[in-house]
Amino acid sequence: NAGVTQTPKFRVLKTGQSMTLLCAQDMNHEYMYWYRQDPGMGLRLIHYSVGEGTTAKGEVPDGYNVSRLKKQNFLLGLESAAPSQTSVYFCASSDRADSYNEQFFGPGTRLTVL
Amino acid sequence: GNSVTQMEGPVTLSEEAFLTINCTYTATGYPSLFWYVQYPGEGLQLLLKATKADDKGSNKGFEATYRKETTSFHLEKGSVQVSDSAVYFCALSASWGGNTPLVFGKGTRLSVIA
């Protein structure tokens, strides 16, 4: 099993450009999450999904959109990138059957917005 | 609301020193508690967990005990190694059933020098 994978690993954007980050998991997990990690801020939840076709806002959703068209994929979109969105983005997934919600993380995508 | 507070770093120790990273939480009900570790350039990995009061989680020589009376989950290791250098995150899951995202502390960077 590959676990949780993220594409791309690195990206540099100019202000105003758009992009989509892809997260894929092969563990048949129901729940998927997008976090951003910034120095001194820990991990902050952007959006999450509790199943195919569903999404919900997290702590810092502004400027981002998500879609969960397939159970194994969770896409994070930036429609008009801003320098404040420079960050490392992590995707995670967890199993609905796990009462304690252990999450499995991808390796991250480092995004720089100039 | 639910929150996690962990000691600020960075923490620098010599090899074979004793490690404690403090973590306290605020939550309603009976949360599950986790320590995640992030090695340089990687995503987060679960280090250990505890799901009820007085439980002790342990892994790779690390231990943490769920203390409900002090709402704490401090991470300890008796003898650290250079390979333990990483960022450590305390987290809680406040909902049984897995549909509530984890709440993370801000992370503590540990550097172990030979």
mmCIF file with all atom_site columns, C-alpha atoms in Angstrom, chain B residues 18-107:
data_model
loop_
_atom_site.group_PDB
_atom_site.id
_atom_site.type_symbol
_atom_site.label_atom_id
_atom_site.label_alt_id
_atom_site.label_comp_id
_atom_site.label_asym_id
_atom_site.label_entity_id
_atom_site.label_seq_id
_atom_site.pdbx_PDB_ins_code
_atom_site.Cartn_x
_atom_site.Cartn_y
_atom_site.Cartn_z
_atom_site.occupancy
_atom_site.B_iso_or_equiv
_atom_site.pdbx_formal_charge
_atom_site.auth_seq_id
_atom_site.auth_comp_id
_atom_site.auth_asym_id
_atom_site.auth_atom_id
_atom_site.pdbx_PDB_model_num
ATOM 1  C CA . PHE B 1 18  ? 16.032  12.632 29.471 1.00 0.00 ? 18  PHE B CA 1
ATOM 2  C CA . LEU B 1 19  ? 13.235  14.220 27.475 1.00 0.00 ? 19  LEU B CA 1
ATOM 3  C CA . THR B 1 20  ? 9.933   15.676 28.616 1.00 0.00 ? 20  THR B CA 1
ATOM 4  C CA . ILE B 1 21  ? 7.607   17.625 26.341 1.00 0.00 ? 21  ILE B CA 1
ATOM 5  C CA . ASN B 1 22  ? 4.580   18.958 28.182 1.00 0.00 ? 22  ASN B CA 1
ATOM 6  C CA . CYS B 1 23  ? 1.082   18.827 26.725 1.00 0.00 ? 23  CYS B CA 1
ATOM 7  C CA . THR B 1 24  ? -2.174  19.895 28.330 1.00 0.00 ? 24  THR B CA 1
ATOM 8  C CA . TYR B 1 25  ? -5.616  19.906 26.805 1.00 0.00 ? 25  TYR B CA 1
ATOM 9  C CA . THR B 1 26  ? -9.088  21.350 27.132 1.00 0.00 ? 26  THR B CA 1
ATOM 10 C CA . ALA B 1 27  ? -11.970 19.250 25.922 1.00 0.00 ? 27  ALA B CA 1
ATOM 11 C CA . THR B 1 28  ? -15.502 18.258 26.752 1.00 0.00 ? 28  THR B CA 1
ATOM 12 C CA . GLY B 1 29  ? -16.147 14.617 27.448 1.00 0.00 ? 29  GLY B CA 1
ATOM 13 C CA . TYR B 1 30  ? -13.424 12.018 27.139 1.00 0.00 ? 30  TYR B CA 1
ATOM 14 C CA . PRO B 1 31  ? -11.056 12.722 24.274 1.00 0.00 ? 31  PRO B CA 1
ATOM 15 C CA . SER B 1 32  ? -8.479  10.391 22.789 1.00 0.00 ? 32  SER B CA 1
ATOM 16 C CA . LEU B 1 33  ? -4.940  11.777 22.904 1.00 0.00 ? 33  LEU B CA 1
ATOM 17 C CA . PHE B 1 34  ? -2.110  11.387 20.442 1.00 0.00 ? 34  PHE B CA 1
ATOM 18 C CA . TRP B 1 35  ? 1.518   12.274 19.890 1.00 0.00 ? 35  TRP B CA 1
ATOM 19 C CA . TYR B 1 36  ? 2.582   12.659 16.282 1.00 0.00 ? 36  TYR B CA 1
ATOM 20 C CA . VAL B 1 37  ? 6.178   13.075 15.092 1.00 0.00 ? 37  VAL B CA 1
ATOM 21 C CA . GLN B 1 38  ? 7.389   14.874 11.976 1.00 0.00 ? 38  GLN B CA 1
ATOM 22 C CA . TYR B 1 39  ? 10.900  14.095 10.788 1.00 0.00 ? 39  TYR B CA 1
ATOM 23 C CA . PRO B 1 40  ? 12.629  16.663 8.546  1.00 0.00 ? 40  PRO B CA 1
ATOM 24 C CA . GLY B 1 41  ? 11.021  16.867 5.128  1.00 0.00 ? 41  GLY B CA 1
ATOM 25 C CA . GLU B 1 42  ? 8.310   14.343 5.916  1.00 0.00 ? 42  GLU B CA 1
ATOM 26 C CA . GLY B 1 43  ? 4.648   14.208 6.887  1.00 0.00 ? 43  GLY B CA 1
ATOM 27 C CA . LEU B 1 44  ? 3.376   13.437 10.353 1.00 0.00 ? 44  LEU B CA 1
ATOM 28 C CA . GLN B 1 45  ? 3.470   9.915  11.745 1.00 0.00 ? 45  GLN B CA 1
ATOM 29 C CA . LEU B 1 46  ? 1.590   8.616  14.729 1.00 0.00 ? 46  LEU B CA 1
ATOM 30 C CA . LEU B 1 47  ? 4.032   8.012  17.585 1.00 0.00 ? 47  LEU B CA 1
ATOM 31 C CA . LEU B 1 48  ? 1.654   6.840  20.306 1.00 0.00 ? 48  LEU B CA 1
ATOM 32 C CA . LYS B 1 49  ? -1.876  7.224  21.558 1.00 0.00 ? 49  LYS B CA 1
ATOM 33 C CA . ALA B 1 50  ? -4.062  6.765  24.634 1.00 0.00 ? 50  ALA B CA 1
ATOM 34 C CA . THR B 1 51  ? -7.808  6.481  24.538 1.00 0.00 ? 51  THR B CA 1
ATOM 35 C CA . LYS B 1 52  ? -8.920  6.645  28.177 1.00 0.00 ? 52  LYS B CA 1
ATOM 36 C CA . ALA B 1 53  ? -7.797  7.964  31.534 1.00 0.00 ? 53  ALA B CA 1
ATOM 37 C CA . ASP B 1 54  ? -4.659  6.356  33.021 1.00 0.00 ? 54  ASP B CA 1
ATOM 38 C CA . ASP B 1 55  ? -3.811  4.667  29.728 1.00 0.00 ? 55  ASP B CA 1
ATOM 39 C CA . LYS B 1 56  ? -0.119  4.750  28.864 1.00 0.00 ? 56  LYS B CA 1
ATOM 40 C CA . GLY B 1 57  ? 0.865   4.932  25.224 1.00 0.00 ? 57  GLY B CA 1
ATOM 41 C CA . SER B 1 58  ? 4.357   3.805  24.300 1.00 0.00 ? 58  SER B CA 1
ATOM 42 C CA . ASN B 1 59  ? 6.448   3.359  21.179 1.00 0.00 ? 59  ASN B CA 1
ATOM 43 C CA . LYS B 1 60  ? 10.150  3.526  20.257 1.00 0.00 ? 60  LYS B CA 1
ATOM 44 C CA . GLY B 1 61  ? 11.093  4.232  23.878 1.00 0.00 ? 61  GLY B CA 1
ATOM 45 C CA . PHE B 1 62  ? 8.654   7.153  24.147 1.00 0.00 ? 62  PHE B CA 1
ATOM 46 C CA . GLU B 1 63  ? 5.841   7.114  26.705 1.00 0.00 ? 63  GLU B CA 1
ATOM 47 C CA . ALA B 1 64  ? 2.898   9.314  27.619 1.00 0.00 ? 64  ALA B CA 1
ATOM 48 C CA . THR B 1 65  ? 0.210   8.783  30.251 1.00 0.00 ? 65  THR B CA 1
ATOM 49 C CA . TYR B 1 66  ? -3.333  10.123 29.931 1.00 0.00 ? 66  TYR B CA 1
ATOM 50 C CA . ARG B 1 67  ? -3.928  12.112 33.131 1.00 0.00 ? 67  ARG B CA 1
ATOM 51 C CA . LYS B 1 68  ? -7.536  13.217 33.373 1.00 0.00 ? 68  LYS B CA 1
ATOM 52 C CA . GLU B 1 69  ? -7.100  14.918 36.743 1.00 0.00 ? 69  GLU B CA 1
ATOM 53 C CA . THR B 1 70  ? -4.446  17.257 35.368 1.00 0.00 ? 70  THR B CA 1
ATOM 54 C CA . THR B 1 71  ? -5.712  17.189 31.721 1.00 0.00 ? 71  THR B CA 1
ATOM 55 C CA . SER B 1 72  ? -2.207  16.334 30.595 1.00 0.00 ? 72  SER B CA 1
ATOM 56 C CA . PHE B 1 73  ? -0.444  13.958 28.219 1.00 0.00 ? 73  PHE B CA 1
ATOM 57 C CA . HIS B 1 74  ? 3.276   14.671 28.628 1.00 0.00 ? 74  HIS B CA 1
ATOM 58 C CA . LEU B 1 75  ? 5.734   12.918 26.322 1.00 0.00 ? 75  LEU B CA 1
ATOM 59 C CA . GLU B 1 76  ? 8.829   11.339 27.895 1.00 0.00 ? 76  GLU B CA 1
ATOM 60 C CA . LYS B 1 77  ? 11.856  9.380  26.808 1.00 0.00 ? 77  LYS B CA 1
ATOM 61 C CA . GLY B 1 78  ? 14.593  8.201  29.089 1.00 0.00 ? 78  GLY B CA 1
ATOM 62 C CA . SER B 1 79  ? 17.530  8.469  26.690 1.00 0.00 ? 79  SER B CA 1
ATOM 63 C CA . VAL B 1 80  ? 17.222  10.416 23.460 1.00 0.00 ? 80  VAL B CA 1
ATOM 64 C CA . GLN B 1 81  ? 19.215  9.743  20.302 1.00 0.00 ? 81  GLN B CA 1
ATOM 65 C CA . VAL B 1 82  ? 20.264  12.003 17.448 1.00 0.00 ? 82  VAL B CA 1
ATOM 66 C CA . SER B 1 83  ? 17.690  10.200 15.297 1.00 0.00 ? 83  SER B CA 1
ATOM 67 C CA . ASP B 1 84  ? 14.913  11.523 17.580 1.00 0.00 ? 84  ASP B CA 1
ATOM 68 C CA . SER B 1 85  ? 15.468  15.044 16.253 1.00 0.00 ? 85  SER B CA 1
ATOM 69 C CA . ALA B 1 86  ? 12.062  16.047 14.881 1.00 0.00 ? 86  ALA B CA 1
ATOM 70 C CA . VAL B 1 87  ? 8.980   18.122 15.564 1.00 0.00 ? 87  VAL B CA 1
ATOM 71 C CA . TYR B 1 88  ? 6.515   16.576 18.011 1.00 0.00 ? 88  TYR B CA 1
ATOM 72 C CA . PHE B 1 89  ? 2.791   17.379 17.977 1.00 0.00 ? 89  PHE B CA 1
ATOM 73 C CA . CYS B 1 90  ? 0.284   16.639 20.692 1.00 0.00 ? 90  CYS B CA 1
ATOM 74 C CA . ALA B 1 91  ? -3.298  16.186 19.449 1.00 0.00 ? 91  ALA B CA 1
ATOM 75 C CA . LEU B 1 92  ? -6.741  15.238 20.650 1.00 0.00 ? 92  LEU B CA 1
ATOM 76 C CA . SER B 1 93  ? -9.805  13.696 19.097 1.00 0.00 ? 93  SER B CA 1
ATOM 77 C CA . ALA B 1 94  ? -12.883 14.861 20.925 1.00 0.00 ? 94  ALA B CA 1
ATOM 78 C CA . SER B 1 95  ? -15.479 12.718 19.226 1.00 0.00 ? 95  SER B CA 1
ATOM 79 C CA . TRP B 1 96  ? -16.075 9.027  19.312 1.00 0.00 ? 96  TRP B CA 1
ATOM 80 C CA . GLY B 1 97  ? -16.774 7.849  15.804 1.00 0.00 ? 97  GLY B CA 1
ATOM 81 C CA . GLY B 1 98  ? -14.034 9.646  13.964 1.00 0.00 ? 98  GLY B CA 1
ATOM 82 C CA . ASN B 1 99  ? -15.997 12.403 12.317 1.00 0.00 ? 99  ASN B CA 1
ATOM 83 C CA . THR B 1 100 ? -14.434 15.218 14.287 1.00 0.00 ? 100 THR B CA 1
ATOM 84 C CA . PRO B 1 101 ? -11.057 16.351 13.015 1.00 0.00 ? 101 PRO B CA 1
ATOM 85 C CA . LEU B 1 102 ? -8.055  16.237 15.305 1.00 0.00 ? 102 LEU B CA 1
ATOM 86 C CA . VAL B 1 103 ? -7.032  19.341 17.209 1.00 0.00 ? 103 VAL B CA 1
ATOM 87 C CA . PHE B 1 104 ? -3.260  19.839 17.198 1.00 0.00 ? 104 PHE B CA 1
ATOM 88 C CA . GLY B 1 105 ? -0.867  21.729 19.400 1.00 0.00 ? 105 GLY B CA 1
ATOM 89 C CA . LYS B 1 106 ? 1.635   24.041 17.728 1.00 0.00 ? 106 LYS B CA 1
ATOM 90 C CA . GLY B 1 107 ? 4.453   21.528 17.825 1.00 0.00 ? 107 GLY B CA 1
#
